XYZ file of C-alpha atoms in Angstrom:
703
model
C 200.484 189.881 106.877
C 204.381 189.857 107.901
C 205.289 189.578 103.850
C 209.654 190.605 105.401
C 211.613 188.210 104.138
C 213.343 185.582 106.888
C 216.180 187.256 108.904
C 218.553 184.452 108.519
C 218.145 185.165 104.380
C 219.062 188.684 104.902
C 222.471 187.617 106.717
C 222.923 185.161 104.036
C 222.929 187.527 101.501
C 224.946 190.100 103.173
C 227.783 187.084 104.220
C 227.842 186.685 100.633
C 227.860 190.444 99.704
C 230.463 190.799 102.216
C 232.902 187.978 100.440
C 232.403 188.915 96.997
C 234.155 192.944 98.085
C 236.375 191.030 100.092
C 237.929 188.950 96.821
C 237.480 191.283 94.529
C 239.410 193.971 97.147
C 241.960 190.351 97.527
C 242.276 190.336 94.059
C 242.849 194.536 92.974
C 246.246 194.572 91.890
C 247.722 197.061 94.747
C 246.919 194.552 97.116
C 248.519 191.074 94.944
C 251.636 193.732 94.355
C 251.405 193.373 98.519
C 250.947 190.129 99.224
C 253.521 188.994 96.565
C 256.262 191.513 98.400
C 255.788 189.890 101.547
C 255.675 186.074 100.240
C 258.837 187.412 98.364
C 260.361 189.151 101.661
C 258.919 185.144 103.684
C 260.851 183.138 101.152
C 264.120 185.888 101.624
C 264.551 185.396 105.047
C 263.802 182.033 105.210
C 267.057 181.537 102.103
C 268.961 183.470 103.963
C 267.628 182.024 107.134
C 269.059 178.193 106.093
C 272.586 179.625 104.378
C 273.738 181.347 107.580
C 273.126 178.142 109.231
C 274.676 176.279 107.328
C 277.155 178.464 106.787
C 277.865 178.166 110.878
C 277.246 175.032 110.933
C 280.668 174.830 108.167
C 282.823 176.380 110.403
C 282.588 179.557 107.548
C 284.543 181.859 109.214
C 281.909 184.673 108.651
C 278.636 182.934 107.200
C 277.021 187.016 107.149
C 277.743 186.799 103.644
C 275.762 184.625 102.708
C 272.808 186.922 103.704
C 274.441 189.400 102.368
C 273.889 186.787 99.032
C 270.676 185.959 99.835
C 269.840 189.539 99.223
C 271.354 190.083 95.883
C 270.395 187.408 94.773
C 266.133 187.344 94.684
C 264.801 188.509 92.435
C 260.545 188.385 92.349
C 260.191 185.828 89.719
C 261.938 182.200 89.515
C 263.077 182.662 86.571
C 265.578 185.941 87.376
C 266.179 184.300 90.516
C 268.182 180.803 89.282
C 269.858 182.790 86.237
C 270.905 185.675 88.752
C 272.113 182.934 90.730
C 274.201 181.901 88.209
C 275.234 184.544 86.645
C 276.225 185.741 90.724
C 278.410 181.628 91.099
C 280.485 182.354 87.748
C 281.209 186.623 88.139
C 282.146 185.950 92.008
C 284.740 183.583 90.798
C 286.377 185.158 87.541
C 286.787 188.216 90.308
C 288.442 186.032 93.202
C 290.765 184.675 90.311
C 291.929 187.775 89.579
C 291.956 189.414 92.188
C 294.544 185.923 93.640
C 296.099 187.046 90.541
C 296.365 190.596 90.855
C 296.889 191.460 94.075
C 300.652 188.660 95.598
C 301.854 190.160 91.606
C 301.551 193.963 92.370
C 301.199 193.890 96.778
C 305.024 195.452 97.027
C 304.282 198.671 95.025
C 300.947 200.049 96.400
C 299.997 202.551 93.759
C 299.769 200.284 90.922
C 298.007 197.292 92.719
C 295.573 200.051 92.759
C 295.094 200.912 88.982
C 295.306 197.324 88.174
C 292.811 196.542 90.567
C 290.845 199.130 88.954
C 291.524 198.324 86.011
C 290.243 195.660 86.161
C 286.711 197.229 87.888
C 286.393 199.406 85.265
C 286.673 196.846 82.627
C 284.076 194.687 84.084
C 281.231 197.661 83.978
C 282.267 198.254 80.618
C 281.537 194.528 79.062
C 278.432 194.561 81.746
C 277.504 198.100 79.833
C 277.771 196.353 76.458
C 275.311 193.504 77.305
C 272.568 194.454 77.721
C 270.972 190.272 79.400
C 271.252 189.363 82.062
C 274.937 188.045 81.533
C 275.880 191.268 81.942
C 275.654 190.797 85.918
C 278.340 187.991 85.572
C 281.016 190.729 84.860
C 279.690 193.489 87.063
C 280.448 191.019 89.739
C 283.555 190.228 88.880
C 284.489 194.351 89.095
C 282.405 193.883 92.894
C 284.120 190.530 93.923
C 287.716 192.012 93.653
C 286.827 195.015 94.278
C 285.561 193.301 98.055
C 288.606 191.174 97.898
C 291.064 192.590 96.732
C 291.261 196.214 98.429
C 291.242 195.288 102.317
C 293.848 191.973 100.924
C 296.551 194.419 100.518
C 297.763 194.316 103.693
C 297.702 190.687 104.440
C 298.431 189.643 100.473
C 299.346 186.107 101.956
C 296.293 185.431 103.150
C 294.762 186.799 99.657
C 293.722 182.765 98.602
C 292.961 181.481 101.631
C 290.139 185.317 101.289
C 289.067 185.345 98.024
C 288.699 181.041 98.979
C 286.664 181.322 101.765
C 284.321 184.196 100.185
C 283.344 181.869 96.817
C 282.081 179.937 99.790
C 280.358 181.836 101.453
C 279.191 182.816 98.515
C 277.540 179.908 96.983
C 275.569 178.971 99.825
C 273.580 182.074 99.246
C 272.885 181.575 96.539
C 271.851 177.542 96.266
C 270.583 178.425 99.490
C 268.633 182.134 97.101
C 267.205 179.069 94.511
C 265.811 176.271 95.689
C 263.850 178.280 98.211
C 262.886 180.900 95.018
C 262.469 177.833 92.719
C 261.131 174.939 94.466
C 258.936 177.113 97.094
C 255.945 178.273 95.498
C 257.269 179.741 92.489
C 256.417 182.916 91.236
C 256.484 181.837 87.754
C 258.298 184.118 84.576
C 255.942 182.634 82.203
C 253.322 183.996 83.169
C 253.854 186.672 82.700
C 255.707 186.237 79.888
C 252.919 185.606 77.914
C 250.538 188.057 80.262
C 252.247 190.794 78.845
C 252.443 188.967 75.725
C 248.642 189.151 74.864
C 248.379 192.921 76.067
C 251.197 193.277 73.354
C 249.334 191.841 70.755
C 246.455 193.613 71.562
C 248.675 196.622 71.862
C 249.388 195.427 67.921
C 245.818 195.800 66.508
C 244.765 198.394 68.081
C 247.678 200.226 66.474
C 246.393 198.317 63.079
C 243.282 199.480 63.285
C 244.335 203.226 64.319
C 246.561 203.386 61.615
C 243.640 202.400 58.982
C 240.600 204.706 61.041
C 242.431 207.886 64.193
C 243.759 210.571 64.613
C 248.015 211.348 64.089
C 247.771 211.594 68.015
C 246.597 208.496 68.650
C 248.287 206.778 65.993
C 252.043 208.099 67.703
C 251.319 207.038 70.539
C 250.088 203.482 70.514
C 253.298 203.417 68.782
C 254.860 204.278 71.791
C 253.309 201.950 73.810
C 253.988 199.004 70.900
C 257.811 199.956 71.298
C 258.223 199.709 74.940
C 256.155 196.802 74.989
C 259.046 195.022 72.313
C 261.188 196.458 75.564
C 259.298 194.858 78.194
C 258.697 191.513 76.229
C 261.879 190.145 76.378
C 263.301 192.089 79.114
C 261.288 189.023 79.903
C 261.456 186.634 77.578
C 265.607 186.798 78.576
C 264.772 184.776 81.568
C 262.279 183.016 80.690
C 265.370 179.097 80.059
C 265.525 179.012 83.489
C 261.980 179.013 84.307
C 261.434 175.897 85.608
C 258.085 176.530 83.959
C 257.714 174.993 80.127
C 259.390 177.509 78.233
C 257.973 178.422 74.006
C 261.621 177.861 71.542
C 263.427 180.685 71.380
C 262.495 180.931 67.410
C 258.503 181.681 68.643
C 259.940 184.398 70.797
C 262.833 185.878 67.679
C 259.992 185.209 64.778
C 257.001 187.044 66.525
C 258.778 190.196 67.841
C 259.560 190.773 64.189
C 256.599 190.717 63.199
C 256.207 193.314 65.722
C 258.711 194.890 65.307
C 258.334 195.363 61.432
C 254.594 196.473 62.395
C 255.598 199.193 63.853
C 256.730 201.276 61.444
C 254.142 199.654 58.442
C 251.311 201.267 60.052
C 253.404 204.526 60.135
C 254.320 203.929 56.121
C 249.661 203.440 56.245
C 249.001 205.855 57.802
C 250.712 208.562 55.783
C 249.121 207.141 52.531
C 245.362 207.537 54.308
C 246.034 211.135 54.695
C 247.825 211.177 51.134
C 244.633 209.662 49.127
C 241.667 211.441 51.324
C 239.947 208.528 52.094
C 238.463 209.811 54.681
C 237.140 212.511 52.447
C 235.291 210.205 50.534
C 238.894 210.914 48.310
C 239.822 207.493 46.508
C 238.218 204.672 44.545
C 235.126 202.728 46.462
C 237.797 199.860 45.768
C 240.338 201.106 48.001
C 237.789 202.632 49.940
C 235.961 199.197 50.720
C 239.282 197.499 51.760
C 240.233 200.236 54.406
C 237.384 199.531 56.020
C 237.269 195.451 56.050
C 241.099 195.982 57.116
C 240.054 197.347 60.341
C 237.065 195.654 60.738
C 238.640 192.913 60.501
C 241.113 194.313 63.119
C 239.256 195.348 65.678
C 237.228 192.134 65.702
C 237.838 189.612 68.647
C 239.041 185.837 68.518
C 237.769 183.363 66.256
C 237.363 180.207 64.365
C 237.125 182.217 61.112
C 239.743 184.836 61.745
C 242.462 183.262 59.913
C 240.300 181.904 57.063
C 238.851 186.227 56.645
C 242.873 186.557 56.918
C 243.743 184.656 54.195
C 240.467 186.130 52.104
C 240.747 189.811 52.788
C 244.847 189.630 51.624
C 243.952 188.060 48.108
C 241.489 190.816 47.886
C 244.082 193.350 48.853
C 246.297 191.232 46.439
C 243.877 191.150 43.319
C 243.269 196.046 44.358
C 247.226 196.208 44.319
C 247.898 194.707 41.435
C 244.330 196.390 39.504
C 245.820 199.546 40.737
C 249.435 198.833 39.431
C 247.938 197.249 35.799
C 246.440 201.498 35.330
C 249.477 202.637 36.794
C 249.926 205.555 35.057
C 249.057 208.205 37.533
C 250.721 208.795 40.356
C 247.563 208.380 42.518
C 246.912 205.057 41.167
C 250.621 204.276 42.050
C 249.573 205.258 45.187
C 246.703 203.120 45.862
C 248.694 200.332 44.604
C 251.491 201.253 47.141
C 248.323 201.089 50.037
C 247.587 198.049 49.810
C 251.283 196.526 49.344
C 250.618 197.141 52.890
C 247.820 196.457 53.072
C 248.696 192.783 52.451
C 251.943 192.448 55.082
C 249.396 194.241 57.367
C 246.906 191.597 57.498
C 249.567 189.466 57.234
C 251.854 190.027 60.112
C 248.771 190.766 62.364
C 247.429 187.135 61.957
C 250.954 185.522 62.555
C 251.110 187.080 65.375
C 248.128 186.200 66.606
C 249.080 182.128 65.184
C 252.498 182.718 67.090
C 250.788 183.770 70.099
C 248.564 181.062 70.414
C 251.857 178.491 69.893
C 253.781 180.448 72.773
C 250.366 180.074 75.444
C 251.191 176.496 74.481
C 254.758 176.603 74.993
C 254.358 174.010 71.913
C 256.214 173.782 68.879
C 254.479 176.043 65.369
C 253.595 173.233 63.688
C 254.443 174.844 59.669
C 256.445 177.298 59.614
C 256.048 177.309 55.716
C 252.175 178.443 56.000
C 253.166 181.862 57.845
C 253.321 185.037 55.967
C 256.304 186.764 56.705
C 259.539 185.817 56.579
C 260.764 182.788 57.819
C 263.961 183.817 59.191
C 264.334 185.741 62.488
C 266.707 187.313 63.761
C 264.818 188.390 67.857
C 265.650 191.138 68.801
C 268.422 193.172 68.743
C 270.333 195.882 71.297
C 271.487 198.989 70.956
C 275.548 198.936 72.579
C 278.127 201.959 72.645
C 281.022 201.301 73.085
C 282.130 205.777 73.267
C 279.442 205.586 76.155
C 280.021 201.668 77.443
C 283.777 203.236 77.650
C 282.965 206.668 79.725
C 281.328 205.258 82.214
C 284.157 202.465 82.216
C 287.146 205.503 82.881
C 284.382 207.299 85.044
C 284.096 204.469 87.686
C 288.182 203.671 87.490
C 289.137 208.143 88.088
C 286.129 206.772 91.066
C 288.385 204.927 92.455
C 292.202 205.682 91.997
C 291.196 209.083 93.607
C 290.153 206.754 97.312
C 292.578 204.535 95.975
C 295.218 208.139 96.484
C 293.053 209.498 99.702
C 293.613 205.951 101.154
C 298.047 205.647 101.033
C 298.148 209.429 102.135
C 296.454 209.178 105.023
C 297.714 206.152 105.793
C 293.586 205.528 107.578
C 293.672 201.864 107.920
C 289.614 201.363 107.273
C 290.501 202.494 103.729
C 290.995 199.352 102.623
C 287.551 198.931 102.756
C 285.914 201.930 102.498
C 288.055 201.698 98.861
C 286.263 198.395 98.336
C 282.415 199.239 99.143
C 283.054 202.465 96.207
C 284.854 200.169 93.699
C 281.080 198.315 95.161
C 279.742 201.502 94.809
C 281.099 201.939 91.122
C 279.686 198.555 89.313
C 275.955 197.820 91.451
C 275.065 201.641 89.509
C 277.277 201.895 86.674
C 274.841 201.369 85.001
C 272.314 203.871 84.857
C 272.525 207.718 83.105
C 273.223 208.662 85.956
C 273.037 206.691 89.583
C 272.950 209.336 91.764
C 270.146 209.161 91.975
C 269.827 205.785 93.308
C 272.679 205.561 95.796
C 271.225 208.862 97.416
C 268.558 205.778 97.732
C 270.796 203.492 99.174
C 272.691 205.826 101.178
C 269.475 206.102 102.882
C 268.650 203.272 103.489
C 272.360 202.872 104.897
C 271.525 204.917 107.901
C 267.980 202.889 109.294
C 270.588 199.651 107.945
C 272.933 201.019 110.710
C 270.678 202.262 113.260
C 268.597 198.498 113.587
C 272.297 196.739 113.454
C 273.616 199.621 116.206
C 270.697 198.163 118.547
C 270.957 194.556 117.196
C 275.118 195.434 118.041
C 274.854 196.322 121.296
C 271.437 195.717 123.032
C 269.180 192.945 122.334
C 272.389 190.134 119.968
C 274.065 190.359 124.152
C 270.647 188.779 125.386
C 270.181 185.673 122.819
C 271.809 182.158 123.033
C 269.499 179.877 120.931
C 269.973 180.302 116.961
C 265.557 179.468 116.646
C 265.646 183.037 119.529
C 268.426 184.592 117.136
C 266.195 184.071 114.050
C 262.956 185.203 115.884
C 264.762 188.722 116.677
C 266.339 189.430 112.750
C 262.753 188.507 111.654
C 261.229 191.952 111.617
C 263.859 193.812 110.490
C 264.692 191.759 107.546
C 260.837 190.718 106.493
C 259.903 194.806 106.668
C 263.222 195.646 104.972
C 262.437 192.406 102.095
C 259.027 194.023 100.649
C 259.683 197.048 100.886
C 262.788 195.016 98.752
C 260.312 194.067 95.977
C 258.788 196.507 95.467
C 260.446 199.159 92.626
C 260.123 202.192 94.495
C 262.222 200.745 97.687
C 263.983 198.642 96.066
C 267.860 200.506 96.331
C 267.248 201.820 100.011
C 265.602 198.061 101.306
C 269.213 197.058 99.474
C 271.030 199.492 101.477
C 268.913 197.998 104.868
C 269.015 194.119 104.173
C 273.536 194.396 103.119
C 274.415 196.844 105.829
C 273.132 195.031 109.021
C 274.675 191.098 108.721
C 277.858 193.437 108.353
C 277.743 195.490 110.812
C 275.435 193.423 113.350
C 278.252 191.127 114.713
C 276.669 188.014 112.769
C 279.326 186.221 112.713
C 280.538 182.047 114.745
C 280.402 184.531 117.775
C 279.252 187.284 119.096
C 282.347 189.541 118.745
C 280.203 193.830 119.866
C 283.162 196.150 119.878
C 281.608 200.172 119.545
C 285.244 201.918 118.020
C 285.221 198.356 115.376
C 280.914 199.392 114.371
C 282.068 203.269 114.954
C 284.866 203.194 112.261
C 282.639 200.275 109.870
C 279.737 202.953 109.558
C 282.574 206.074 108.697
C 284.157 203.927 105.224
C 280.385 202.948 105.212
C 279.220 206.184 104.662
C 282.278 207.969 103.887
C 282.540 206.083 100.720
C 278.917 205.690 99.794
C 279.052 209.754 100.025
C 281.949 210.001 98.511
C 280.882 207.051 95.269
C 278.040 209.763 94.803
C 280.196 212.828 94.123
C 282.503 211.484 91.648
C 279.667 209.480 89.329
C 277.260 212.570 89.494
C 281.632 213.798 88.249
C 283.237 210.285 86.262
C 279.142 208.249 86.300
C 276.489 211.009 85.025
C 275.288 210.713 81.511
C 273.089 214.428 80.956
C 269.089 213.161 79.445
C 269.834 215.439 76.765
C 273.016 214.807 76.288
C 271.281 211.114 76.025
C 268.952 211.986 73.650
C 270.898 213.898 70.925
C 273.078 210.491 70.740
C 270.689 208.673 70.219
C 269.675 210.631 67.771
C 273.235 211.088 66.014
C 274.006 207.575 65.511
C 270.811 206.442 64.291
C 271.615 209.523 61.492
C 275.117 207.881 61.120
C 273.108 204.500 60.862
C 270.589 206.125 58.022
C 274.123 207.872 55.940
C 275.389 203.903 56.491
C 272.633 202.536 54.941
C 272.007 204.054 51.863
C 275.451 203.574 51.339
C 274.719 199.217 51.740
C 277.527 199.339 54.372
C 275.083 198.581 57.645
C 273.190 195.363 59.131
C 269.742 193.593 57.641
C 266.593 194.588 57.419
C 265.200 192.234 60.102
C 268.661 193.104 62.666
C 267.913 196.862 61.374
C 264.161 197.248 62.500
C 264.787 195.464 66.157
C 268.065 198.128 66.602
C 266.471 200.840 65.567
C 263.191 199.561 67.611
C 265.130 198.700 71.031
C 266.565 203.151 70.192
C 263.113 204.442 69.989
C 262.462 202.242 73.353
C 265.832 203.468 75.095
C 263.781 207.131 73.974
C 260.890 206.370 75.925
C 262.519 207.058 79.848
C 264.726 209.618 79.160
C 262.074 211.122 77.171
C 260.231 211.492 80.741
C 262.909 212.308 83.374
C 264.849 215.074 80.488
C 263.558 219.338 81.439
C 263.564 220.223 77.441
C 260.654 219.687 74.938
C 261.343 216.877 72.513
C 257.629 216.595 71.199
C 259.216 215.065 67.438
C 261.999 213.053 69.515
C 260.042 210.059 68.844
C 258.729 210.142 65.053
C 262.199 210.789 63.916
C 264.237 208.188 65.162
C 260.526 206.274 63.048
C 261.244 208.131 60.399
C 265.303 207.048 60.895
C 263.294 203.274 60.480
C 261.076 203.321 57.013
C 263.796 205.889 55.535
C 266.664 203.401 56.741
C 264.587 200.720 55.154
C 263.580 201.407 52.158
C 267.372 203.093 51.233
C 268.617 199.757 52.265
C 266.178 197.532 50.291
C 266.839 199.919 47.375
C 270.214 199.632 47.761
C 270.445 195.635 46.571
C 267.196 196.115 44.048
C 269.826 198.065 41.690
C 269.954 197.073 38.486
C 272.862 196.901 37.146
C 274.090 199.153 33.506
C 270.925 201.161 33.213
C 270.620 205.009 33.281
C 268.136 204.412 36.457
C 270.793 202.250 38.127
C 272.664 205.094 38.318
C 270.341 208.314 39.159
C 269.697 205.403 42.380
C 272.906 205.583 43.204
C 273.419 209.758 42.788
C 270.494 209.397 45.088
C 271.204 207.262 48.151
C 274.656 208.744 48.038
C 272.926 211.735 48.998
C 271.662 210.689 51.253
C 274.261 209.504 52.462
C 275.953 212.891 52.449
C 272.901 214.482 54.603
C 272.193 211.834 57.543
C 275.679 211.179 58.048
C 276.366 214.949 58.794
C 276.695 216.791 61.940
C 272.756 218.541 62.015
C 269.515 217.252 61.262
C 268.439 216.399 58.981
C 265.039 217.619 57.910
C 261.962 218.799 54.860
C 263.069 221.134 54.306
C 267.232 220.300 54.019
C 265.547 218.523 50.934
C 263.743 220.234 48.517
C 265.924 219.067 45.327
C 265.106 215.430 46.018
C 261.557 215.694 46.128
C 261.112 216.600 41.909
C 264.492 214.535 41.952
C 262.551 211.457 42.865
C 259.475 211.515 41.199
C 260.924 212.322 37.146
C 262.565 208.483 39.041
C 259.430 207.703 39.649
C 258.131 208.596 36.192
C 261.106 206.798 34.559
C 261.166 204.261 36.316
C 257.324 202.910 35.687
C 257.931 203.578 31.814
C 260.666 201.380 31.436
C 261.666 198.471 30.171
C 263.548 196.742 33.431
C 261.695 193.352 35.249
C 261.559 194.902 38.813
C 260.155 197.840 37.648
C 257.401 197.452 39.717
C 259.110 197.579 42.635
C 261.656 200.204 42.580
C 258.597 202.328 42.466
C 257.079 201.258 45.386
C 260.477 201.295 47.045
C 260.532 204.901 45.379
C 256.778 206.251 47.194
C 258.016 204.878 50.233
C 261.190 207.146 50.413
C 259.228 209.712 49.388
C 257.508 209.696 52.800
C 260.033 208.561 54.906
C 262.248 211.956 53.986
C 258.877 213.219 54.599
C 258.325 214.734 51.306
C 254.933 215.326 50.992
C 253.742 215.896 47.570
C 251.968 213.287 47.047
C 249.606 214.817 49.815
C 248.039 216.629 47.830
C 247.407 213.326 45.622
C 244.697 211.694 45.171
C 242.479 209.175 42.738
C 240.934 211.989 41.036
C 244.681 212.305 38.776
C 243.224 209.913 35.971
């Protein structure tokens, strides 16, 4: 008997397996990235050709600026494209107005005119470096536009108003078309990216909390670094949410969840230290406390369920009762430490539960029904950016110096293409000025420009002379722009792609009519590479910040601010925490680039955060007219002096503080102060934050 299955059944199964395999393959991250890049490229090219067509139809003399604008404005998401378009328009308008005000008034003195234009560009760069939100792009474009219009207009100052007006029109058309296409044609919404990244961040937060209870120091350190990077990433996405076409969550919800995640980052380190000091893993702690830690660990690692919120409430109540019990018996150091740990556990549970509730509200793009039911603070600060006036001023001064050297060469040699070269130099200084080390990105741009020049020459003198119809022009331009656009959508090749997409429209005669001239093209190519090449040299000399210098600068500022916090002169708790989290996130990419070993630098920044937090709280709780208050002020003054110095303070620098703080804890615990329990808790926090590890030899066996 033949028992083989029918051939049709086998073939159907084979087809089903192949289709399933193909579907899974298309869903892989690599294929999804390729599909997104192709879609971005097609949409950008469509927007560029639409802008070019409109510019031609209304008779603008240099319609290629509309194409250039499309590729500068276009981003991979609808929200980012819209925000970039809005701020590019604002910056272009401001730069054009500044140019019209500067050039006619100073054109009779070329040196003064160059100084004023360079000063404007440097000022714009300065403000763009201080504002690390999408608004910074407006400042970049204000300097970019002044350079682009101002320096070439020196040779014809009477036409500067007309030139500025035409550039604004051409750029505005490019902005309009880019925003129109990316926002309404198969838009890639920022809201979906944000909620996906937020979900991953909340998972990382729970893993951090769980590992703080049962994990190893190395795992905990990695989790803290990951959460700091997550907070910077979701803030980068959140800044574009107001411009997204999809419904977006209220800003207050974003601020509330950020503040809780930021607080959780350092609170997990506090809990980890106390668990190690109490020897919970070795069974050195009371059974009640060990059971509480175990229950919290199980809850933190569990999946989302309807019972989760009720369990959280029960755990918080349990933790507070444990805290109260050990406080009542708090004669021995181990009891006080156990009470301190229980209080921190209750706070951590509340933070995690708040994050869950806020995350669900954000995912639903709705409002929080009852903010008063949150466990943490009801007021929110949100993300706070680190701003460094000195480094921003240094970069701006470096840009001014480089531009003035270029202007001096132009004036001295009377180079006919000098105005174009200096304008490109100014553009490079503004576009790449926000990097610590801009030269590698400029080199990528130069590589792209080389490809762009070759393609432009092929178009100019081989292909375009035979083109007489617009649709044919679109067809012949498509291969180069579609390929370059797909590269622009990928972060590693973005700057190389910009070198292609910005060079082809300018060097190819994409004007109202064909004007191919080899001598003109050659002069433009020479000006382009001379400007970008000198820009790379100039920025390497005047605008590059060594990565080790940037790391040490961030650490010095953190130590300085710890001293200020101890004196009561620094920002409030939420602002302080968010600022230090941002500094930690800024250190992460720099540490990957440095050749030196900084094994503990991120832990050091977190230590600064903890010290600043507890000293600020102690400063506010100092009792008046008491001996304990005087001693607290003296301790804070000593901490302020040691952290405001130029050298890093370590545990070995503070041996006398350990005994001093321990004595003050005993004195405060036995006093009649109303807030003595709060002060004792804060002094315990201070010992751990300072790294005074006497507590590591203390267990509740002391009683």
